[in-house]
Tab-separated table of C-alpha atoms (C1' of nucleotides) in Angstrom:
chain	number	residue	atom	x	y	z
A	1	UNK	CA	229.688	-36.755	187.872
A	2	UNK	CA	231.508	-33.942	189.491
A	3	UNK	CA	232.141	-31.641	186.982
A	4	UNK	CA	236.161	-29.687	186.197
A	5	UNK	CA	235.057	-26.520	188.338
A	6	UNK	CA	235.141	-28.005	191.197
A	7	UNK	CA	238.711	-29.231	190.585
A	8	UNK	CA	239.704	-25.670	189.606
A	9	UNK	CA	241.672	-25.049	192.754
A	10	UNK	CA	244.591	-25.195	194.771
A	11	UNK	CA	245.662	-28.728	195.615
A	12	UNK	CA	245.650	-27.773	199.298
A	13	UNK	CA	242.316	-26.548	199.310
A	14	UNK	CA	240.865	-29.715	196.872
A	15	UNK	CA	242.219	-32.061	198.944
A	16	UNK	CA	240.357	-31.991	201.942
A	17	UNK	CA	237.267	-31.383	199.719
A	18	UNK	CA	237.666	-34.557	198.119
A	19	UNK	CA	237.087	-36.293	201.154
A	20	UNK	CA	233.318	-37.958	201.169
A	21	UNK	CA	233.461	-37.952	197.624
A	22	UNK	CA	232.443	-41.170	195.622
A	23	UNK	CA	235.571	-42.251	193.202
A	24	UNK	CA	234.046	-44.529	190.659
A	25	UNK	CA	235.912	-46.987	187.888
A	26	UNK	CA	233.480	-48.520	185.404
A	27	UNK	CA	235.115	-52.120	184.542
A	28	UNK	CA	233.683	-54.503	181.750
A	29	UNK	CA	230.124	-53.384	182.771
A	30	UNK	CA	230.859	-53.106	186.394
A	31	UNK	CA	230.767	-50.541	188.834
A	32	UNK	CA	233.434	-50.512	191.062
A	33	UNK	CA	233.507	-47.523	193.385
A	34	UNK	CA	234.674	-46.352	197.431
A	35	UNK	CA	234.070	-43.613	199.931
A	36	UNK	CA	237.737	-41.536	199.589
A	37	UNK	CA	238.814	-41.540	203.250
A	38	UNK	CA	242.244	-39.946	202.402
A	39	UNK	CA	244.102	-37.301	200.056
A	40	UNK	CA	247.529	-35.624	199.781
A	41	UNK	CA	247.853	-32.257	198.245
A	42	UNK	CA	251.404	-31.397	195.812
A	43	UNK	CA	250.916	-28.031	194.992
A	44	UNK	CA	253.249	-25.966	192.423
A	45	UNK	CA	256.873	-25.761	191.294
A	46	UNK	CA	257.838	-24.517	194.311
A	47	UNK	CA	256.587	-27.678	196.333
A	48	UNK	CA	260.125	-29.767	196.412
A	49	UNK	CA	257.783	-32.811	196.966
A	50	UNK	CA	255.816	-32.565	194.042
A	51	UNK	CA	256.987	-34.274	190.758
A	52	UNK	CA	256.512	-30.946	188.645
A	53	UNK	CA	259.192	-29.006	190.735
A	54	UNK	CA	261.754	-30.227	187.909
A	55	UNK	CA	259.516	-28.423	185.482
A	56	UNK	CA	257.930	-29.553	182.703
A	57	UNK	CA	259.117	-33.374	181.537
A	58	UNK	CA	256.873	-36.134	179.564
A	59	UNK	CA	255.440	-37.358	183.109
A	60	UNK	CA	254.521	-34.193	184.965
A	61	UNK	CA	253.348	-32.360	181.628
A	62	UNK	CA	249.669	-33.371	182.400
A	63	UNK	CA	249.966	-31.728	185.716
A	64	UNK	CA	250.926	-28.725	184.059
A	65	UNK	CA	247.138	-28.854	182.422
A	66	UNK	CA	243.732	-28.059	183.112
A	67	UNK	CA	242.282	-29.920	186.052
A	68	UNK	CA	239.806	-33.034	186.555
A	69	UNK	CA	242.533	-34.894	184.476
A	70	UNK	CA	243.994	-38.048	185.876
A	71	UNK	CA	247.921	-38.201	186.728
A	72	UNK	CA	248.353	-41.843	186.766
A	73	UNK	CA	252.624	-42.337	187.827
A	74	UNK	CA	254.628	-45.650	188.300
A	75	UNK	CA	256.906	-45.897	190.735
A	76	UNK	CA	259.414	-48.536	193.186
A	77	UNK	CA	259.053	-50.520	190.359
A	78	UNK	CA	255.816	-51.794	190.415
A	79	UNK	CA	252.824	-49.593	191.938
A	80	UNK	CA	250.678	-47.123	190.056
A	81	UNK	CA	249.472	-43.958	191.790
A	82	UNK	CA	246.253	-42.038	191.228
A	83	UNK	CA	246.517	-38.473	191.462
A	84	UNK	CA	243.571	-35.894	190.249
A	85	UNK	CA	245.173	-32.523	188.384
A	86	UNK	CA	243.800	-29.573	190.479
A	87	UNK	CA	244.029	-25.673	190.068
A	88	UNK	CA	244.721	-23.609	186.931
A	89	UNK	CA	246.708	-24.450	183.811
A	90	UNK	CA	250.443	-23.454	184.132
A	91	UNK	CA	250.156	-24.282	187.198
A	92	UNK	CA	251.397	-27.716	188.482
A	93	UNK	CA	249.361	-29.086	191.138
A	94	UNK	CA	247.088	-32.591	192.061
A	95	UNK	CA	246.123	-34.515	194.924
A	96	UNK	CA	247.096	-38.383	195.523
A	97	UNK	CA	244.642	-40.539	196.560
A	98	UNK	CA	245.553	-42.738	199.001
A	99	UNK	CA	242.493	-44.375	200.801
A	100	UNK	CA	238.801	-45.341	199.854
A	101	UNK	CA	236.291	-47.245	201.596
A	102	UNK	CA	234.516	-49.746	199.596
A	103	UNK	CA	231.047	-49.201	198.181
A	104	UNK	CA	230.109	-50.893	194.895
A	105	UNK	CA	231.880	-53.926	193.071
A	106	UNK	CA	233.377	-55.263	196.030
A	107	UNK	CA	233.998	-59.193	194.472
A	108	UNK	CA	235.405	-57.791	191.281
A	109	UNK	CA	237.811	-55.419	193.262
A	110	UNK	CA	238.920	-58.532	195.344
A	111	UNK	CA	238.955	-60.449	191.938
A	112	UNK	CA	241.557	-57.539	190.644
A	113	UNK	CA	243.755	-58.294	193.931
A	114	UNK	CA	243.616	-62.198	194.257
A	115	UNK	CA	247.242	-61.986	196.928
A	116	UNK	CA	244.808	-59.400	199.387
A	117	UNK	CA	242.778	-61.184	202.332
A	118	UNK	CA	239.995	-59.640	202.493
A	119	UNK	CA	240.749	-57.546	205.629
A	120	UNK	CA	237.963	-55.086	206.414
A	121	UNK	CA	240.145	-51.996	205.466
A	122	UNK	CA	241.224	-53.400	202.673
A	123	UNK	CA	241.873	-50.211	200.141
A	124	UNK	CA	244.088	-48.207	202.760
A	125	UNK	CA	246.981	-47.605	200.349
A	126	UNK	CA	247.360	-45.525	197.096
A	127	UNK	CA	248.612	-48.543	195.171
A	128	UNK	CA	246.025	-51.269	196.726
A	129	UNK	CA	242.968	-48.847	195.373
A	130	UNK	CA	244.854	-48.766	192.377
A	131	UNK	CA	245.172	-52.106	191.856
A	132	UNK	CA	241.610	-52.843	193.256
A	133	UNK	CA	240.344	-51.084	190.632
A	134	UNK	CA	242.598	-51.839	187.545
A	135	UNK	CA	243.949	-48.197	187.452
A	136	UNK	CA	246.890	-48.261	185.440
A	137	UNK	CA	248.844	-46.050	183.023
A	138	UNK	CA	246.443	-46.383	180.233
A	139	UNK	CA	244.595	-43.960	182.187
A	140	UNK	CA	247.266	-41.255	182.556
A	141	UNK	CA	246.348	-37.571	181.505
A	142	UNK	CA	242.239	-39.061	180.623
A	143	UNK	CA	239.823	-36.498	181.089
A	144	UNK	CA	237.904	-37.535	184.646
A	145	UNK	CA	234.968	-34.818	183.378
A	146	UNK	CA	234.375	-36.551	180.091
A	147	UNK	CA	231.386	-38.011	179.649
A	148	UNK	CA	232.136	-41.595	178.302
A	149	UNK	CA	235.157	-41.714	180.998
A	150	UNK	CA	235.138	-44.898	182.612
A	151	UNK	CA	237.149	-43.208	185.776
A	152	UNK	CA	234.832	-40.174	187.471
A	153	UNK	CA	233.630	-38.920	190.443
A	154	UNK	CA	230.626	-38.257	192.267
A	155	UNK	CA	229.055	-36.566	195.318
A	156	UNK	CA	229.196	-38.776	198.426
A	157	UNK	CA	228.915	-38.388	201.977
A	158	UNK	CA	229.610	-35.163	204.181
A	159	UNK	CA	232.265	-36.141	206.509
A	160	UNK	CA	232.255	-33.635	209.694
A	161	UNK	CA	235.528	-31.174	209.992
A	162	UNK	CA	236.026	-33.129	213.691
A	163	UNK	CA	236.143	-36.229	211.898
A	164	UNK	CA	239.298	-34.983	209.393
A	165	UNK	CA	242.551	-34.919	210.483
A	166	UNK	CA	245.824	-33.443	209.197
A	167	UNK	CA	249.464	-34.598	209.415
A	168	UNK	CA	252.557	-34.076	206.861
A	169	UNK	CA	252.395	-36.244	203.527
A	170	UNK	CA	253.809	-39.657	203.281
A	171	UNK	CA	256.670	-41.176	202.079
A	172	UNK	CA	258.524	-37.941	201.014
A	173	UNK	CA	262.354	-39.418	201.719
A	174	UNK	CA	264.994	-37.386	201.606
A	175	UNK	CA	262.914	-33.965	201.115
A	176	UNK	CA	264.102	-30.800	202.794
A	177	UNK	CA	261.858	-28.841	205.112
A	178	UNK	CA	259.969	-27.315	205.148
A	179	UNK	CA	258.652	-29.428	202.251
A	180	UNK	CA	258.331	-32.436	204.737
A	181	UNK	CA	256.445	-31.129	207.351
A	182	UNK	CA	253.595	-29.251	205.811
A	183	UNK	CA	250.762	-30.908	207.345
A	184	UNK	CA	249.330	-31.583	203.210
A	185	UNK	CA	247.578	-35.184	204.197
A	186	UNK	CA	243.797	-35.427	205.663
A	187	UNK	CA	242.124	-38.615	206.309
A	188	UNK	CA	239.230	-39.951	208.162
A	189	UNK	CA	239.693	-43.077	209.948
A	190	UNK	CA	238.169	-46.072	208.381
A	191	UNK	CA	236.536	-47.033	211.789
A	192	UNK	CA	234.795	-43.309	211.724
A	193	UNK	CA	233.649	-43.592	207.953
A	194	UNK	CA	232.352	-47.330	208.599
A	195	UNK	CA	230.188	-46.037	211.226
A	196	UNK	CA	228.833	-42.851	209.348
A	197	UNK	CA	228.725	-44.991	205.741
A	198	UNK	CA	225.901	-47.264	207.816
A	199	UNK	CA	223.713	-44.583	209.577
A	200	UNK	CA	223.706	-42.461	206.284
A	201	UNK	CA	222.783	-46.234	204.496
A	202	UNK	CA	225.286	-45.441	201.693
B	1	DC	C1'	252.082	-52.594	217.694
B	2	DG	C1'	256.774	-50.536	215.239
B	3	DG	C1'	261.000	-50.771	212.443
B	4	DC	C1'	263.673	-52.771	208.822
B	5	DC	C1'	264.187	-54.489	204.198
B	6	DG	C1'	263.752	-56.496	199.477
B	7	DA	C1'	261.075	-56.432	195.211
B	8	DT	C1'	261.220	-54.323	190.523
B	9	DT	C1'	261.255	-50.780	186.561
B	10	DA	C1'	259.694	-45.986	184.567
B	11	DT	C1'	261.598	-41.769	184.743
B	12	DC	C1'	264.986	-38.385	185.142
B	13	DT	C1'	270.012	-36.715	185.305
C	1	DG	C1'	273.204	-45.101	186.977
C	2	DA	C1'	270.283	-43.529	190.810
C	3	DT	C1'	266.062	-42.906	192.589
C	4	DA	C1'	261.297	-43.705	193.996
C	5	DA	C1'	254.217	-39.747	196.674
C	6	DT	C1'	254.634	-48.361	198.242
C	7	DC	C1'	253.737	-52.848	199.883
C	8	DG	C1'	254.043	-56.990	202.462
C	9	DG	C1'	256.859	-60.103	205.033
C	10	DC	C1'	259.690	-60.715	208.943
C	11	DC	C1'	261.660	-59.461	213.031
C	12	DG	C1'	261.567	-57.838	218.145
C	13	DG	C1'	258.987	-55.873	222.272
DNA sequence: CGGCCGATTATCT
DNA sequence: GATAATCGGCCGG
């Protein structure tokens, strides 16, 4: 379990390091868990893209706390997001996670997303990894550094820097730049971490 | 492939 | 009352 120091940074710079890690949901007695191929960094009040730039309000409060907490939001009406509270207290920060690869618990995932074919990138959404792994609002502001937590994560694979790439964040509407642009979102393709994921064997 | 669009409701103003 | 850190279906090229 990857302990809250290593959360204890700036969004920007926890994002990419997240990459390679192991996210893992413990479900009636299973072990669900995925590669994370892709992250998003919202860093501080001054980030017009991040939820806490309004301030302090019921649903950004936790980001407002220490870090290795979970920021679990609901939004167009019907998808949670998973988010992971980074950097220092007072100030707001997290990174979304928006792609895994699949490791452990791969029927019960597809059991928690009976409408999904099972395509062979199947979690490559923030609200289908969600879903896949019955992450809901229950599990907004939980501790991911606790030991009894059934959400945590753990060390994975080393993805190389030439595998990572960087573009702006996703979905951001009508935000102003420079807010838009800032390249905030590194992924590795699912074709690159399929082919790495075997030679490593997992 | 890419673009458009409707679904559906917590949260904020 | 308006908006949304998305998704999946449907369209055209």
């Amino acid at each position: 379990m990857l302990e809250r120091g290593f959360f204890q940074r700036p969004a920007p710079s926890l994002a990419p390091a997240l990459l390679g890690k192991k996210l893992v949901r413990l479900q009636d007695g299973a072990r669900l868990s995925g590669i994370i191929l892709e992250t998003e960094a919202y860093q501080g009040g001054d980030d017009l893209a991040c939820h806490a730039h309004v301030g302090k309000t019921a649903r950004t409060q936790v980001m407002f706390g220490p870090a290795g907490h979970a920021y679990v939001y609901f939004t167009y009406g019907m998808h949670w997001l998973l988010n992971i509270v980074s950097d220092e207290p007072e100030t707001p920060s997290a990174v979304l996670i928006r792609a895994i690869f699949p490791l452990e618990g791969l029927e019960q995932m597809a059991a928690n997303r009976p409408n999904l074919a099972n395509t062979p990138a199947w979690l490559n959404g923030p609200a289908k990894l969600t879903r896949a792994m019955a992450i809901d609002g229950l599990f907004n502001r939980c501790d991911l550094c606790q030991p009894e937590s059934t959400i945590f994560l753990e060390d994975g694979i080393a993805f190389p820097d030439t595998l990572i790439r960087t573009s702006p964040r996703i979905g951001l509407g009508k935000t102003p730049e420079p807010w838009l642009s800032i390249p905030w979102r590194w992924r590795v393709s699912w074709q690159d971490a399929q082919k790495l994921i075997n030679k490593t064997g997992r």
